[in-house]
Amino acid sequence: MYSSQIIYVVWAISTTVSAQLPGIGPPTSYSDKANAKICDISDYGAVESDSTNDVGPALQDALDDCASGGLVYIPPGNYYISTTVTLSSATGIALQHDGILYRNGDIDGDQILTMENSSDVEWFSGTSSGAIQGYGYEYLADGNYGIRLARFVNVTDFSIYGMAWVDSPSYYLVLDTCTNGEVYNLIIRGISVAATDAIDVWGENIWVHDVEVTNGDECVCVKSPATNVQIENIYCNWSGGTTIGSLGVDASVSNVAYHNLYMNQADAGFVKWNGASGSLRNVIWDTVIQHGGSYLLSLDGFWGDQSDGDGLEVYNLTFTNWHGLDSDNSRPTIRLLCSANDTCTHIVVDDVALWTDSGDDVTWTCENAYGSGACLESGGHAGDSYTTTSTISATPAYSTPTMANDLSTPFPFTQSFTIPPVPTSFYPGATPISSLLALTTAGGLA
Ligand SMILES: *[C@@H]1O[C@H](CO)[C@@H](O)[C@H](O)[C@H]1NC(C)=O
Ligand SMILES: *[C@@H]1O[C@H](CO)[C@@H](O)[C@H](O)[C@H]1NC(C)=O
Ligand SMILES: *[C@@H]1O[C@H](CO)[C@@H](O)[C@H](O)[C@H]1NC(C)=O
Ligand SMILES: *[C@@H]1O[C@H](CO)[C@@H](O)[C@H](O)[C@H]1NC(C)=O
Ligand SMILES: *[C@@H]1O[C@H](CO)[C@@H](O)[C@H](O)[C@H]1NC(C)=O
């Protein structure tokens, strides 16, 4: 049975979100950590601008040395990395990432940086110029994949911000079973091929905001199990989209709030499953601009390979204040498709104007989904089945501001990427929730 809960993450959407959400992020400041101890990688053998010096061991030693409280410092400069680093069971650590880490050669392992079983963690750039250069094109141009960039597993009370992650040979950031975390002020830029997910999230109390992504797969993706996730001021500048899924057996996703999504050739609301079980409840997509996309607003219960679940409960999903255009009008702009095994009720499509610049009409299609708006049938009884397709020929009136310099074609595969600055705007007219740091020392200490 569904029981109603007051969830501060979702609740905060309807208020003015101007400060950190309560209870999210590291409880100890980076300056307090630096006051306790500084582990500067230069003191552990890192040599700047020397491609024969693998910074991996120095970074590992610095992380280990500060694992029970302190600030690890990667000073501004160029560092070459050829081995992975893993931080486990740390408490009260900050990683001030002001230099640029260049992937150097094939790196064995799953991802360059792993953080596991840790709490009170802050990974950030004090200069807002810290970066990882993955040189993914060296693999992706040949249809291969290399190492992922970063994975947090079972990390609580953390934040990640202020960096550029460029051209990953595979995924960028995975947050696996993490709690009370904030991810913001990031730019992720890479090649447009599959399996280059930018940010995949599952866990509890996660706030992702002020992020720009260019890649070839998920932009910011919520996976199961997840609850209390807030995603706002997201600029998918040629990307997959702000998706949910794919959901499988015993899925559990609830209380997800999206706000201010700007999609340039990306999909703001795409939920995917096939043969799932469990539930997806209480999700709102509020205030969306679409400039091209293929599955703009889609619940798709027929996506991908079928799992063994006996049906997904989809309950209380709201799409509101959406405006924009699809890419080529080859698909319905609104697709709300549940299988006969799913129970999809209380779906609301309200103030959604999605149009096309190729053609005189758009279509909406609904199947076994119940609620109000678009082509949804009201009511809803398990066992009922229907499919409706509507053709809409009245052009909606609305305005959709554009971001300056939207990417108009994907990046070429054949060359390395310039590392971009972290943007200061991620949604037209919206000011990022936190401003960029400009520290000149480790921990900003005098
Ligand atoms: C998660 O990390 C904490 C330490 O922060 C540890 O006590 C706990 O056992 C870990 N849980 C799992 C499932 O790994
Ligand atoms: C994290 O904790 C779990 C549970 O104690 C353990 O199985 C796992 O090996 C730990 N991970 C690391 C990297 O130490
Ligand atoms: C529906 O979901 C919204 C969040 O999107 C939540 O605020 C509301 O309480 C939920 N309503 C019910 C009846 O569960
Ligand atoms: C419904 O579930 C049954 C098994 O529980 C499965 O065989 C069937 O393919 C499912 N139907 C659809 C439309 O997914
Ligand atoms: C979108 O991506 C393109 C290509 O990287 C870039 O030139 C442009 O500045 C980006 N737009 C914004 C507003 O950041």
Short mmCIF file of C-alpha atoms and ligand atoms in Angstrom, two decimals:
data_model
loop_
_atom_site.label_atom_id
_atom_site.label_comp_id
_atom_site.label_asym_id
_atom_site.label_seq_id
_atom_site.Cartn_x
_atom_site.Cartn_y
_atom_site.Cartn_z
CA MET A 1 0.00 0.00 0.00
CA TYR A 2 1.07 3.52 -0.71
CA SER A 3 1.32 5.70 2.35
CA SER A 4 1.76 9.40 1.98
CA GLN A 5 5.03 10.84 3.19
CA ILE A 6 6.25 14.37 3.56
CA ILE A 7 9.46 14.49 1.63
CA TYR A 8 11.56 17.58 2.00
CA VAL A 9 13.42 17.09 -1.25
CA VAL A 10 10.26 17.15 -3.31
CA TRP A 11 8.63 19.72 -1.11
CA ALA A 12 11.49 22.14 -1.66
CA ILE A 13 10.53 22.47 -5.31
CA SER A 14 7.44 24.44 -4.47
CA THR A 15 9.34 26.84 -2.27
CA THR A 16 12.21 29.06 -3.23
CA VAL A 17 15.22 26.84 -3.58
CA SER A 18 17.96 29.25 -2.69
CA ALA A 19 20.15 27.46 -0.24
CA GLN A 20 21.34 23.95 0.32
CA LEU A 21 18.64 21.44 0.99
CA PRO A 22 18.73 20.51 4.66
CA GLY A 23 20.76 17.46 5.56
CA ILE A 24 22.45 17.12 2.21
CA GLY A 25 26.19 17.32 1.65
CA PRO A 26 29.26 16.92 3.84
CA PRO A 27 28.78 18.15 7.42
CA THR A 28 32.42 19.26 7.77
CA SER A 29 33.62 22.17 5.62
CA TYR A 30 36.66 21.79 3.36
CA SER A 31 38.45 24.48 5.33
CA ASP A 32 37.94 22.62 8.60
CA LYS A 33 39.26 19.49 6.92
CA ALA A 34 42.26 21.42 5.62
CA ASN A 35 42.87 22.83 9.07
CA ALA A 36 42.98 19.29 10.41
CA LYS A 37 45.41 17.99 7.77
CA ILE A 38 46.47 18.65 4.19
CA CYS A 39 47.67 15.82 1.98
CA ASP A 40 49.16 17.55 -1.07
CA ILE A 41 49.86 15.03 -3.84
CA SER A 42 53.16 16.85 -4.54
CA ASP A 43 54.37 15.54 -1.18
CA TYR A 44 53.55 11.95 -2.21
CA GLY A 45 55.51 11.84 -5.45
CA ALA A 46 53.25 13.58 -7.96
CA VAL A 47 55.19 15.55 -10.56
CA GLU A 48 53.40 18.18 -12.57
CA SER A 49 53.71 18.29 -16.38
CA ASP A 50 55.62 15.02 -16.53
CA SER A 51 53.90 12.40 -18.62
CA THR A 52 56.30 9.72 -17.34
CA ASN A 53 55.07 10.32 -13.78
CA ASP A 54 51.89 8.32 -13.04
CA VAL A 55 50.03 10.41 -10.50
CA GLY A 56 47.86 7.42 -9.49
CA PRO A 57 50.08 6.12 -6.67
CA ALA A 58 50.67 9.61 -5.24
CA LEU A 59 46.95 10.36 -5.27
CA GLN A 60 46.24 6.98 -3.66
CA ASP A 61 48.76 7.60 -0.89
CA ALA A 62 47.44 11.10 -0.26
CA LEU A 63 43.86 9.82 -0.08
CA ASP A 64 44.84 7.03 2.29
CA ASP A 65 46.77 9.42 4.50
CA CYS A 66 43.84 11.84 4.81
CA ALA A 67 41.16 9.11 4.93
CA SER A 68 40.28 9.70 8.55
CA GLY A 69 40.03 13.46 8.24
CA GLY A 70 41.76 15.98 6.01
CA LEU A 71 41.98 17.62 2.62
CA VAL A 72 43.75 16.03 -0.31
CA TYR A 73 45.09 18.65 -2.67
CA ILE A 74 45.69 18.33 -6.38
CA PRO A 75 47.29 21.71 -7.11
CA PRO A 76 46.68 23.49 -10.41
CA GLY A 77 48.72 21.89 -13.19
CA ASN A 78 48.75 18.94 -15.55
CA TYR A 79 49.02 15.42 -14.16
CA TYR A 80 49.05 12.12 -16.02
CA ILE A 81 47.24 9.10 -14.61
CA SER A 82 47.77 5.48 -15.59
CA THR A 83 46.43 3.59 -12.57
CA THR A 84 43.15 3.67 -10.69
CA VAL A 85 42.63 5.04 -7.21
CA THR A 86 40.17 3.72 -4.63
CA LEU A 87 39.19 5.35 -1.40
CA SER A 88 37.40 3.10 1.04
CA SER A 89 36.04 3.59 4.55
CA ALA A 90 37.00 7.25 4.72
CA THR A 91 35.37 9.81 6.97
CA GLY A 92 35.73 13.55 6.78
CA ILE A 93 37.74 13.86 3.58
CA ALA A 94 37.84 16.56 0.93
CA LEU A 95 39.51 16.12 -2.43
CA GLN A 96 40.33 19.56 -3.81
CA HIS A 97 40.83 18.84 -7.47
CA ASP A 98 42.34 21.98 -8.99
CA GLY A 99 44.65 20.37 -11.54
CA ILE A 100 43.85 18.45 -14.70
CA LEU A 101 44.14 14.67 -14.70
CA TYR A 102 44.96 13.32 -18.14
CA ARG A 103 44.26 9.66 -18.79
CA ASN A 104 47.58 8.24 -19.93
CA GLY A 105 47.46 4.87 -21.70
CA ASP A 106 45.12 1.96 -21.07
CA ILE A 107 44.14 1.86 -17.42
CA ASP A 108 43.19 -1.47 -15.88
CA GLY A 109 40.09 -1.39 -13.69
CA ASP A 110 36.48 -0.29 -13.80
CA GLN A 111 36.87 3.44 -13.23
CA ILE A 112 39.67 5.89 -12.53
CA LEU A 113 38.28 7.04 -9.17
CA THR A 114 36.26 4.87 -6.80
CA MET A 115 34.91 6.12 -3.47
CA GLU A 116 33.33 3.43 -1.35
CA ASN A 117 31.87 2.97 2.12
CA SER A 118 32.70 6.54 3.09
CA SER A 119 30.99 9.51 4.63
CA ASP A 120 31.48 13.27 4.90
CA VAL A 121 33.15 13.44 1.49
CA GLU A 122 33.64 16.50 -0.73
CA TRP A 123 35.16 16.23 -4.22
CA PHE A 124 35.44 19.65 -5.71
CA SER A 125 37.56 22.13 -7.55
CA GLY A 126 38.57 25.15 -5.51
CA THR A 127 39.46 27.05 -8.68
CA SER A 128 36.45 25.72 -10.64
CA SER A 129 39.03 24.69 -13.26
CA GLY A 130 39.77 21.16 -12.12
CA ALA A 131 39.22 18.61 -14.86
CA ILE A 132 39.58 15.08 -16.09
CA GLN A 133 40.61 14.62 -19.70
CA GLY A 134 39.62 11.08 -20.71
CA TYR A 135 40.77 11.13 -24.35
CA GLY A 136 37.86 8.82 -25.08
CA TYR A 137 38.11 9.40 -28.82
CA GLU A 138 41.17 7.13 -28.83
CA TYR A 139 38.76 4.26 -28.12
CA LEU A 140 35.38 5.42 -29.31
CA ALA A 141 36.52 6.28 -32.82
CA ASP A 142 37.30 2.58 -33.28
CA GLY A 143 34.08 1.35 -31.69
CA ASN A 144 35.82 0.37 -28.44
CA TYR A 145 35.41 1.56 -24.88
CA GLY A 146 37.95 2.35 -22.21
CA ILE A 147 37.78 3.00 -18.50
CA ARG A 148 34.94 4.88 -16.82
CA LEU A 149 35.76 8.04 -14.87
CA ALA A 150 34.23 7.79 -11.38
CA ARG A 151 31.95 5.75 -9.19
CA PHE A 152 30.71 6.43 -5.67
CA VAL A 153 29.39 3.35 -3.89
CA ASN A 154 27.72 3.53 -0.49
CA VAL A 155 28.89 7.08 0.18
CA THR A 156 26.85 9.26 2.51
CA ASP A 157 26.88 13.00 3.19
CA PHE A 158 28.87 14.10 0.18
CA SER A 159 29.16 16.71 -2.54
CA ILE A 160 30.76 16.79 -5.97
CA TYR A 161 31.14 20.09 -7.82
CA GLY A 162 32.98 22.65 -9.86
CA MET A 163 34.75 20.44 -12.44
CA ALA A 164 34.86 19.64 -16.15
CA TRP A 165 34.90 15.99 -17.18
CA VAL A 166 35.77 15.62 -20.80
CA ASP A 167 35.69 12.82 -23.35
CA SER A 168 35.28 9.78 -21.12
CA PRO A 169 36.14 6.49 -22.81
CA SER A 170 32.87 5.21 -21.25
CA TYR A 171 30.58 6.39 -18.39
CA TYR A 172 31.37 9.58 -16.45
CA LEU A 173 29.85 9.37 -12.94
CA VAL A 174 27.83 6.64 -11.27
CA LEU A 175 26.32 7.17 -7.82
CA ASP A 176 25.55 3.66 -6.64
CA THR A 177 23.52 3.40 -3.44
CA CYS A 178 24.54 6.80 -2.13
CA THR A 179 22.75 8.94 0.44
CA ASN A 180 22.54 12.66 1.21
CA GLY A 181 24.57 13.90 -1.71
CA GLU A 182 24.72 17.04 -3.81
CA VAL A 183 26.17 17.16 -7.32
CA TYR A 184 26.39 20.53 -9.06
CA ASN A 185 28.27 23.05 -11.20
CA LEU A 186 29.64 20.45 -13.56
CA ILE A 187 30.24 20.36 -17.27
CA ILE A 188 30.45 16.98 -18.92
CA ARG A 189 31.40 16.95 -22.57
CA GLY A 190 32.10 14.05 -24.88
CA ILE A 191 31.36 12.05 -27.95
CA SER A 192 27.85 11.11 -29.03
CA VAL A 193 27.95 7.31 -28.80
CA ALA A 194 26.04 4.82 -26.65
CA ALA A 195 27.31 3.76 -23.22
CA THR A 196 28.69 7.16 -22.32
CA ASP A 197 26.18 7.91 -19.53
CA ALA A 198 26.99 11.21 -17.83
CA ILE A 199 25.39 10.87 -14.38
CA ASP A 200 23.58 7.73 -13.23
CA VAL A 201 22.05 7.92 -9.78
CA TRP A 202 20.42 5.58 -7.35
CA GLY A 203 20.07 5.96 -3.62
CA GLU A 204 18.36 8.38 -1.29
CA ASN A 205 18.27 12.14 -0.82
CA ILE A 206 20.26 13.17 -3.84
CA TRP A 207 20.24 16.66 -5.33
CA VAL A 208 21.69 17.13 -8.80
CA HIS A 209 21.60 20.68 -10.10
CA ASP A 210 23.33 23.08 -12.45
CA VAL A 211 24.89 20.54 -14.77
CA GLU A 212 25.58 20.70 -18.52
CA VAL A 213 26.05 17.52 -20.50
CA THR A 214 27.02 16.71 -24.07
CA ASN A 215 27.41 12.99 -24.77
CA GLY A 216 25.73 10.09 -26.51
CA ASP A 217 23.70 8.42 -23.77
CA GLU A 218 21.92 9.30 -20.51
CA CYS A 219 22.30 12.90 -19.36
CA VAL A 220 21.11 12.50 -15.77
CA CYS A 221 19.49 9.12 -15.20
CA VAL A 222 17.67 7.85 -12.11
CA LYS A 223 17.84 4.11 -11.60
CA SER A 224 16.25 1.79 -9.06
CA PRO A 225 16.17 1.81 -6.10
CA ALA A 226 15.90 5.56 -5.56
CA THR A 227 13.88 7.89 -3.41
CA ASN A 228 13.95 11.63 -2.79
CA VAL A 229 15.88 12.79 -5.78
CA GLN A 230 15.74 16.39 -6.94
CA ILE A 231 17.13 17.32 -10.34
CA GLU A 232 17.11 20.92 -11.48
CA ASN A 233 18.74 23.44 -13.78
CA ILE A 234 19.94 20.76 -16.15
CA TYR A 235 21.20 21.62 -19.62
CA CYS A 236 21.44 18.56 -21.83
CA ASN A 237 23.27 20.18 -24.75
CA TRP A 238 23.06 17.22 -27.16
CA SER A 239 22.62 14.17 -24.95
CA GLY A 240 20.28 11.32 -24.05
CA GLY A 241 18.14 13.00 -21.48
CA THR A 242 16.89 13.21 -17.94
CA THR A 243 15.59 9.66 -17.95
CA ILE A 244 14.38 7.05 -15.50
CA GLY A 245 15.25 3.40 -16.01
CA SER A 246 15.44 1.00 -17.42
CA LEU A 247 13.36 -0.43 -14.58
CA GLY A 248 13.29 -4.19 -14.04
CA VAL A 249 11.99 -6.66 -11.47
CA ASP A 250 11.18 -5.22 -8.01
CA ALA A 251 11.81 -1.64 -9.12
CA SER A 252 11.41 1.02 -6.47
CA VAL A 253 11.62 4.65 -7.52
CA SER A 254 9.71 7.36 -5.72
CA ASN A 255 9.66 11.08 -5.01
CA VAL A 256 11.65 12.40 -7.89
CA ALA A 257 11.28 16.09 -8.71
CA TYR A 258 12.59 17.70 -11.87
CA HIS A 259 12.64 21.45 -12.30
CA ASN A 260 14.08 23.63 -15.07
CA LEU A 261 15.19 21.14 -17.68
CA TYR A 262 16.62 22.59 -20.90
CA MET A 263 16.94 20.00 -23.63
CA ASN A 264 18.80 20.62 -26.86
CA GLN A 265 18.50 17.36 -28.84
CA ALA A 266 17.72 15.42 -25.67
CA ASP A 267 14.65 14.05 -23.89
CA ALA A 268 13.38 15.58 -20.66
CA GLY A 269 10.96 12.88 -19.58
CA PHE A 270 11.72 9.40 -20.80
CA VAL A 271 10.85 6.48 -18.51
CA LYS A 272 11.80 3.01 -19.72
CA TRP A 273 10.86 -0.48 -18.68
CA ASN A 274 9.56 -3.75 -20.07
CA GLY A 275 8.25 -6.58 -17.96
CA ALA A 276 9.07 -4.74 -14.74
CA SER A 277 7.54 -5.16 -11.28
CA GLY A 278 7.53 -2.96 -8.20
CA SER A 279 6.64 0.69 -8.46
CA LEU A 280 7.41 4.14 -9.77
CA ARG A 281 5.60 6.76 -7.71
CA ASN A 282 5.38 10.49 -7.18
CA VAL A 283 7.42 12.05 -9.94
CA ILE A 284 7.03 15.58 -11.25
CA TRP A 285 8.65 17.13 -14.31
CA ASP A 286 8.03 20.84 -13.83
CA THR A 287 9.21 23.51 -16.28
CA VAL A 288 10.85 22.07 -19.34
CA ILE A 289 12.12 23.53 -22.59
CA GLN A 290 12.63 21.13 -25.48
CA HIS A 291 14.61 22.04 -28.59
CA GLY A 292 14.63 18.77 -30.45
CA GLY A 293 14.46 15.30 -29.04
CA SER A 294 13.16 11.88 -30.03
CA TYR A 295 11.28 10.67 -26.95
CA LEU A 296 10.45 13.99 -25.37
CA LEU A 297 7.71 12.89 -23.02
CA SER A 298 7.54 9.12 -22.96
CA LEU A 299 6.45 6.45 -20.55
CA ASP A 300 7.55 3.37 -22.42
CA GLY A 301 6.60 0.04 -20.92
CA PHE A 302 7.80 -1.77 -24.01
CA TRP A 303 11.39 -0.54 -24.04
CA GLY A 304 14.30 -2.94 -24.44
CA ASP A 305 14.40 -6.59 -23.51
CA GLN A 306 11.54 -7.93 -21.44
CA SER A 307 12.22 -8.82 -17.80
CA ASP A 308 10.25 -11.39 -15.81
CA GLY A 309 8.19 -8.95 -13.73
CA ASP A 310 4.42 -9.26 -13.57
CA GLY A 311 3.72 -5.56 -14.04
CA LEU A 312 4.88 -2.18 -12.80
CA GLU A 313 2.77 0.12 -10.67
CA VAL A 314 3.12 3.64 -12.04
CA TYR A 315 1.38 6.11 -9.78
CA ASN A 316 1.15 9.89 -9.51
CA LEU A 317 3.34 11.24 -12.30
CA THR A 318 2.92 14.87 -13.34
CA PHE A 319 4.25 16.58 -16.44
CA THR A 320 3.66 20.31 -16.22
CA ASN A 321 4.80 23.50 -17.93
CA TRP A 322 6.54 21.94 -20.92
CA HIS A 323 7.21 23.77 -24.15
CA GLY A 324 9.16 23.09 -27.29
CA LEU A 325 9.78 21.08 -30.39
CA ASP A 326 10.65 17.53 -31.37
CA SER A 327 13.49 16.68 -33.74
CA ASP A 328 11.87 15.35 -36.88
CA ASN A 329 8.27 14.50 -35.99
CA SER A 330 8.87 10.82 -36.64
CA ARG A 331 7.35 9.82 -33.29
CA PRO A 332 4.47 11.03 -31.15
CA THR A 333 5.50 14.01 -29.05
CA ILE A 334 3.61 12.50 -26.10
CA ARG A 335 3.83 8.74 -25.59
CA LEU A 336 2.26 7.20 -22.50
CA LEU A 337 2.52 3.47 -23.06
CA CYS A 338 1.94 0.88 -20.39
CA SER A 339 1.56 -2.83 -21.01
CA ALA A 340 -1.61 -4.62 -19.98
CA ASN A 341 0.36 -6.03 -17.03
CA ASP A 342 1.22 -2.59 -15.66
CA THR A 343 -1.05 -0.43 -13.50
CA CYS A 344 -0.51 3.17 -14.57
CA THR A 345 -2.80 5.65 -12.82
CA HIS A 346 -2.90 9.26 -11.67
CA ILE A 347 -0.77 10.42 -14.58
CA VAL A 348 -1.24 14.15 -15.20
CA VAL A 349 -0.22 16.01 -18.35
CA ASP A 350 -0.94 19.67 -17.77
CA ASP A 351 0.21 22.75 -19.69
CA VAL A 352 2.34 20.74 -22.10
CA ALA A 353 2.84 22.31 -25.53
CA LEU A 354 5.15 20.19 -27.65
CA TRP A 355 5.16 21.00 -31.32
CA THR A 356 7.21 20.28 -34.41
CA ASP A 357 8.92 22.34 -37.07
CA SER A 358 8.56 19.52 -39.59
CA GLY A 359 4.89 19.07 -40.43
CA ASP A 360 1.48 20.56 -39.72
CA ASP A 361 0.51 18.30 -36.88
CA VAL A 362 1.85 16.10 -34.12
CA THR A 363 0.48 12.92 -32.60
CA TRP A 364 -0.02 11.75 -29.07
CA THR A 365 -0.43 8.12 -28.18
CA CYS A 366 -1.68 6.56 -24.97
CA GLU A 367 -1.96 2.91 -24.03
CA ASN A 368 -3.26 1.53 -20.76
CA ALA A 369 -2.32 4.70 -18.88
CA TYR A 370 -4.89 6.62 -16.84
CA GLY A 371 -5.17 10.11 -15.52
CA SER A 372 -5.82 13.48 -17.09
CA GLY A 373 -4.55 15.46 -20.04
CA ALA A 374 -3.22 14.54 -23.49
CA CYS A 375 -4.81 11.28 -24.68
CA LEU A 376 -5.06 9.71 -21.23
CA GLU A 377 -8.26 7.94 -20.28
CA SER A 378 -9.65 8.78 -16.88
CA GLY A 379 -10.17 6.24 -14.14
CA GLY A 380 -8.22 3.04 -14.63
CA HIS A 381 -8.82 -0.53 -13.74
CA ALA A 382 -6.23 -3.26 -13.91
CA GLY A 383 -7.25 -5.56 -16.71
CA ASP A 384 -8.69 -2.81 -18.93
CA SER A 385 -6.83 -2.24 -22.15
CA TYR A 386 -6.94 0.63 -24.57
CA THR A 387 -4.80 2.37 -27.16
CA THR A 388 -5.55 5.87 -28.44
CA THR A 389 -3.69 7.97 -30.95
CA SER A 390 -4.70 11.61 -31.38
CA THR A 391 -3.61 13.96 -34.11
CA ILE A 392 -3.12 17.54 -32.97
CA SER A 393 -3.15 20.21 -35.65
CA ALA A 394 -3.65 23.38 -33.64
CA THR A 395 -0.27 25.05 -33.22
CA PRO A 396 0.22 25.90 -29.57
CA ALA A 397 1.32 29.40 -28.67
CA TYR A 398 4.30 29.70 -26.38
CA SER A 399 7.83 30.96 -26.32
CA THR A 400 10.92 28.88 -25.70
CA PRO A 401 14.07 30.84 -25.03
CA THR A 402 17.31 29.31 -26.27
CA MET A 403 20.67 29.08 -24.60
CA ALA A 404 23.44 30.86 -26.48
CA ASN A 405 25.42 28.49 -28.70
CA ASP A 406 23.40 25.31 -28.47
CA LEU A 407 25.38 22.54 -30.09
CA SER A 408 23.94 22.02 -33.58
CA THR A 409 25.75 18.84 -34.67
CA PRO A 410 27.45 16.14 -32.61
CA PHE A 411 31.18 16.36 -31.97
CA PRO A 412 33.53 14.54 -34.36
CA PHE A 413 35.07 11.32 -33.07
CA THR A 414 38.49 12.02 -34.39
CA GLN A 415 40.06 14.63 -32.21
CA SER A 416 40.63 15.50 -28.60
CA PHE A 417 38.36 17.95 -26.83
CA THR A 418 39.22 21.33 -25.45
CA ILE A 419 38.42 21.46 -21.75
CA PRO A 420 35.59 23.98 -21.33
CA PRO A 421 35.06 26.28 -18.37
CA VAL A 422 32.29 25.39 -15.93
CA PRO A 423 29.28 27.41 -17.15
CA THR A 424 27.55 30.01 -15.06
CA SER A 425 24.11 29.33 -16.50
CA PHE A 426 22.34 26.02 -17.07
CA TYR A 427 18.80 27.16 -17.79
CA PRO A 428 17.58 30.34 -19.48
CA GLY A 429 17.16 33.03 -16.87
CA ALA A 430 18.04 30.78 -13.92
CA THR A 431 20.98 31.63 -11.71
CA PRO A 432 22.92 28.59 -10.49
CA ILE A 433 22.09 27.76 -6.90
CA SER A 434 25.74 27.99 -5.79
CA SER A 435 28.35 30.28 -7.30
CA LEU A 436 31.71 28.99 -8.49
CA LEU A 437 34.59 28.86 -6.05
CA ALA A 438 37.83 30.73 -6.72
CA LEU A 439 40.22 29.47 -4.06
CA THR A 440 43.93 30.05 -4.50
CA THR A 441 45.20 27.69 -1.81
CA ALA A 442 44.45 24.25 -0.36
CA GLY A 443 41.23 24.63 1.57
CA GLY A 444 41.28 28.37 0.94
CA LEU A 445 43.58 28.75 3.93
CA ALA A 446 45.73 31.85 4.20
C1 LIG B 1 28.49 1.36 3.86
O1 LIG B 1 29.55 2.07 4.44
C2 LIG B 1 29.54 2.07 5.85
C3 LIG B 1 30.67 2.97 6.30
O2 LIG B 1 30.41 4.30 5.93
C4 LIG B 1 29.69 0.66 6.36
O3 LIG B 1 29.60 0.66 7.75
C5 LIG B 1 28.60 -0.21 5.79
O4 LIG B 1 28.83 -1.56 6.13
C6 LIG B 1 28.60 -0.11 4.28
N1 LIG B 1 27.45 -0.83 3.78
C7 LIG B 1 27.55 -1.65 2.75
C8 LIG B 1 26.27 -2.33 2.34
O5 LIG B 1 28.57 -1.84 2.13
C1 LIG B 2 32.49 -1.88 1.36
O1 LIG B 2 31.85 -2.56 2.41
C2 LIG B 2 31.30 -3.82 2.00
C3 LIG B 2 30.50 -4.35 3.17
O2 LIG B 2 31.28 -4.34 4.36
C4 LIG B 2 32.44 -4.73 1.59
O3 LIG B 2 31.92 -5.96 1.11
C5 LIG B 2 33.23 -4.06 0.47
O4 LIG B 2 34.36 -4.85 0.14
C6 LIG B 2 33.69 -2.70 0.90
N1 LIG B 2 34.35 -2.05 -0.21
C7 LIG B 2 35.62 -1.70 -0.22
C8 LIG B 2 36.17 -1.08 -1.47
O5 LIG B 2 36.32 -1.83 0.77
C1 LIG B 3 2.10 13.04 -5.85
O1 LIG B 3 3.47 13.37 -6.06
C2 LIG B 3 3.80 14.67 -5.62
C3 LIG B 3 5.25 14.92 -5.98
O2 LIG B 3 5.38 14.91 -7.35
C4 LIG B 3 3.59 14.77 -4.13
O3 LIG B 3 3.88 16.10 -3.71
C5 LIG B 3 2.16 14.41 -3.79
O4 LIG B 3 2.03 14.36 -2.39
C6 LIG B 3 1.80 13.05 -4.36
N1 LIG B 3 0.39 12.83 -4.16
C7 LIG B 3 -0.08 11.71 -3.67
C8 LIG B 3 -1.55 11.64 -3.53
O5 LIG B 3 0.64 10.78 -3.36
C1 LIG B 4 2.47 -10.11 -18.90
O1 LIG B 4 3.13 -10.97 -17.98
C2 LIG B 4 3.24 -12.31 -18.42
C3 LIG B 4 3.94 -13.10 -17.33
O2 LIG B 4 3.55 -12.66 -16.06
C4 LIG B 4 4.09 -12.37 -19.68
O3 LIG B 4 4.12 -13.69 -20.15
C5 LIG B 4 3.47 -11.47 -20.75
O4 LIG B 4 4.34 -11.43 -21.85
C6 LIG B 4 3.29 -10.06 -20.19
N1 LIG B 4 2.61 -9.25 -21.17
C7 LIG B 4 3.09 -8.08 -21.57
C8 LIG B 4 2.28 -7.35 -22.56
O5 LIG B 4 4.13 -7.63 -21.14
C1 LIG B 5 26.70 23.69 -26.08
O1 LIG B 5 27.72 22.86 -26.60
C2 LIG B 5 28.51 23.50 -27.60
C3 LIG B 5 29.48 22.50 -28.11
O2 LIG B 5 30.34 22.13 -27.09
C4 LIG B 5 29.24 24.68 -27.02
O3 LIG B 5 29.98 25.34 -28.04
C5 LIG B 5 28.26 25.64 -26.43
O4 LIG B 5 28.95 26.67 -25.78
C6 LIG B 5 27.34 24.91 -25.46
N1 LIG B 5 26.36 25.87 -25.05
C7 LIG B 5 26.43 26.49 -23.88
C8 LIG B 5 25.43 27.55 -23.64
O5 LIG B 5 27.23 26.18 -23.01
#
